[in-house]
Amino acid sequence: MIRTMLCDLLGIKYPIIQGGMAWVATAELAAAVSEAGGLGVIGSGAAPPDWLREQLYKTRSLTKKPFGVNVMLLSPYLEEIMAILLEKPVAVVTTGAGNPGRYVPALRELGTKVIPVVSSVALAKRLTRSGVDAFIAEGMESGGHIGELTTMALLPQVVDAVDLPVIAAGGVYDGRGLVAALALGAVGVQMGTRFMCAAECTIPQKVKNFVIKAKDRDTAVSGVSTGHPVRALRNKLTRKYEEMEKNHAPIAEIEELGVGSLRLAMVEGDIENGTVMAGQVSAMVNKVQPAREIILDIINGAESVIGHLNEQVV
Ligand code: TUI
């Protein structure tokens, strides 16, 4: 049994947080992860407020355990999304793609733990002053919107720079990843890609199969030239990005490619023309499993790794 202070901070059994993936992390997945002893997280992405209200209602009907909501700070509905989270507080709010500073006091006032995802030391340092509860240090192995540093380099730097608990994200798949994160000073992990293939995850089977089929070099980073790098599984759309970026197409034209493309993949199941955001560990995902099985595999794996570490050093 692997427990850390993160378990006490969030009221969960295992130090595992599910990534708040837009269009992927719905009530069904979040509730299943929370029921299994991790922290399930609804990914509100750029979804309208009514969608979030419905997901919150559904999650609360499926679990009485703590769960969270990820707020994507570039959402066109940001103010309305925050208003919902202030009206009916959740245990945890994670944030991505920006600085949540001005929302922190009101959320904390209601007892909501605020955990921003950071991809740089500078942002983590800036945010310590706004009163957040912990950080998720996310390396560029992750799927979706990413920074420049790898988890291996970023995580210990964030751990050294701040006095708050740090959770590792990016490149974590199993017990080995959890133990590695703990060794680098993290108190737990956040995992997205592996939970895409949870049985309870509502994305089309076609998308799950695409992740399962992926090999080590099958993700690509698009949008570096626009300042919004995104990692996704290689397909017709990422090849189009590559072509346009090579030809120095206007930034607006490149950004246009991405509009609506995440929904196209994750809801419509169009794995060629949509953006199938997924991390580098896609290659390790080889089957669909219930969320509970995923979590127990990670925890049992981590225990076994810890047990064998001493024998490994000769
Ligand atoms: O946010 C993510 N991953 C995401 S968000 C997303 S949806 C999206 N929609 C439109 C454009 C881009 C993405 C898909 N995947 N991960 C957490 C994360 N946050 N990674 C990097 C950051 C980040 C980046 C810049 C956080 C803060 C930041 O700058 C803030 C500042 O003020 O300096």
PDB file of C-alpha atoms and ligand atoms in Angstrom, residues 72 74 96-99 117 119 123 126 138 144-145 277, ligand 1:
ATOM      1  CA  MET A  72      -8.627  25.241 -18.941  1.00  0.00           C
ATOM      2  CA  LEU A  74      -8.090  29.695 -22.226  1.00  0.00           C
ATOM      3  CA  GLY A  96      -4.046  24.267 -17.194  1.00  0.00           C
ATOM      4  CA  ALA A  97      -2.851  26.536 -19.992  1.00  0.00           C
ATOM      5  CA  GLY A  98      -2.436  29.665 -17.886  1.00  0.00           C
ATOM      6  CA  ASN A  99      -2.132  31.448 -14.553  1.00  0.00           C
ATOM      7  CA  VAL A 117      -0.400  22.557 -13.715  1.00  0.00           C
ATOM      8  CA  SER A 119       5.464  23.535 -17.091  1.00  0.00           C
ATOM      9  CA  LEU A 123       5.328  30.014 -13.101  1.00  0.00           C
ATOM     10  CA  ARG A 126       5.020  33.176  -9.177  1.00  0.00           C
ATOM     11  CA  GLU A 138       3.968  18.505 -16.224  1.00  0.00           C
ATOM     12  CA  GLY A 144      -2.086  18.104 -25.239  1.00  0.00           C
ATOM     13  CA  HIS A 145      -0.754  21.583 -24.547  1.00  0.00           C
ATOM     14  CA  MET A 277      -4.039  14.485 -27.919  1.00  0.00           C
TER      15      MET A 277
HETATM   16  O1  TUI B   1      -3.293  22.440 -20.143  1.00  0.00           O
HETATM   17  C1  TUI B   1      -2.672  21.422 -20.365  1.00  0.00           C
HETATM   18  N1  TUI B   1      -2.946  20.600 -21.390  1.00  0.00           N
HETATM   19  C2  TUI B   1      -3.938  20.835 -22.300  1.00  0.00           C
HETATM   20  S1  TUI B   1      -5.011  22.123 -22.299  1.00  0.00           S
HETATM   21  C3  TUI B   1      -5.712  21.561 -23.689  1.00  0.00           C
HETATM   22  S2  TUI B   1      -7.011  22.386 -24.496  1.00  0.00           S
HETATM   23  C4  TUI B   1      -6.254  23.631 -25.362  1.00  0.00           C
HETATM   24  N2  TUI B   1      -7.048  24.416 -26.046  1.00  0.00           N
HETATM   25  C5  TUI B   1      -6.551  25.437 -26.774  1.00  0.00           C
HETATM   26  C6  TUI B   1      -5.208  25.720 -26.804  1.00  0.00           C
HETATM   27  C7  TUI B   1      -4.385  24.910 -26.130  1.00  0.00           C
HETATM   28  C8  TUI B   1      -4.893  23.847 -25.397  1.00  0.00           C
HETATM   29  C9  TUI B   1      -5.119  20.414 -24.066  1.00  0.00           C
HETATM   30  N3  TUI B   1      -4.154  20.021 -23.283  1.00  0.00           N
HETATM   31  N4  TUI B   1      -1.654  21.042 -19.588  1.00  0.00           N
HETATM   32  C10 TUI B   1      -1.241  21.846 -18.501  1.00  0.00           C
HETATM   33  C11 TUI B   1      -0.303  22.880 -18.962  1.00  0.00           C
HETATM   34  N5  TUI B   1      -0.354  24.125 -18.629  1.00  0.00           N
HETATM   35  N6  TUI B   1       0.731  22.674 -19.775  1.00  0.00           N
HETATM   36  C12 TUI B   1       1.336  23.865 -19.957  1.00  0.00           C
HETATM   37  C13 TUI B   1       0.634  24.774 -19.213  1.00  0.00           C
HETATM   38  C14 TUI B   1       0.880  26.175 -19.083  1.00  0.00           C
HETATM   39  C15 TUI B   1       1.402  26.917 -20.125  1.00  0.00           C
HETATM   40  C16 TUI B   1       1.616  28.265 -20.002  1.00  0.00           C
HETATM   41  C17 TUI B   1       0.566  26.811 -17.899  1.00  0.00           C
HETATM   42  C18 TUI B   1       0.774  28.154 -17.770  1.00  0.00           C
HETATM   43  C19 TUI B   1       1.309  28.872 -18.823  1.00  0.00           C
HETATM   44  O2  TUI B   1       1.582  30.217 -18.759  1.00  0.00           O
HETATM   45  C20 TUI B   1       0.914  31.001 -17.826  1.00  0.00           C
HETATM   46  C21 TUI B   1       1.645  32.268 -17.545  1.00  0.00           C
HETATM   47  O3  TUI B   1       0.963  33.175 -17.101  1.00  0.00           O
HETATM   48  O4  TUI B   1       2.866  32.304 -17.741  1.00  0.00           O
END
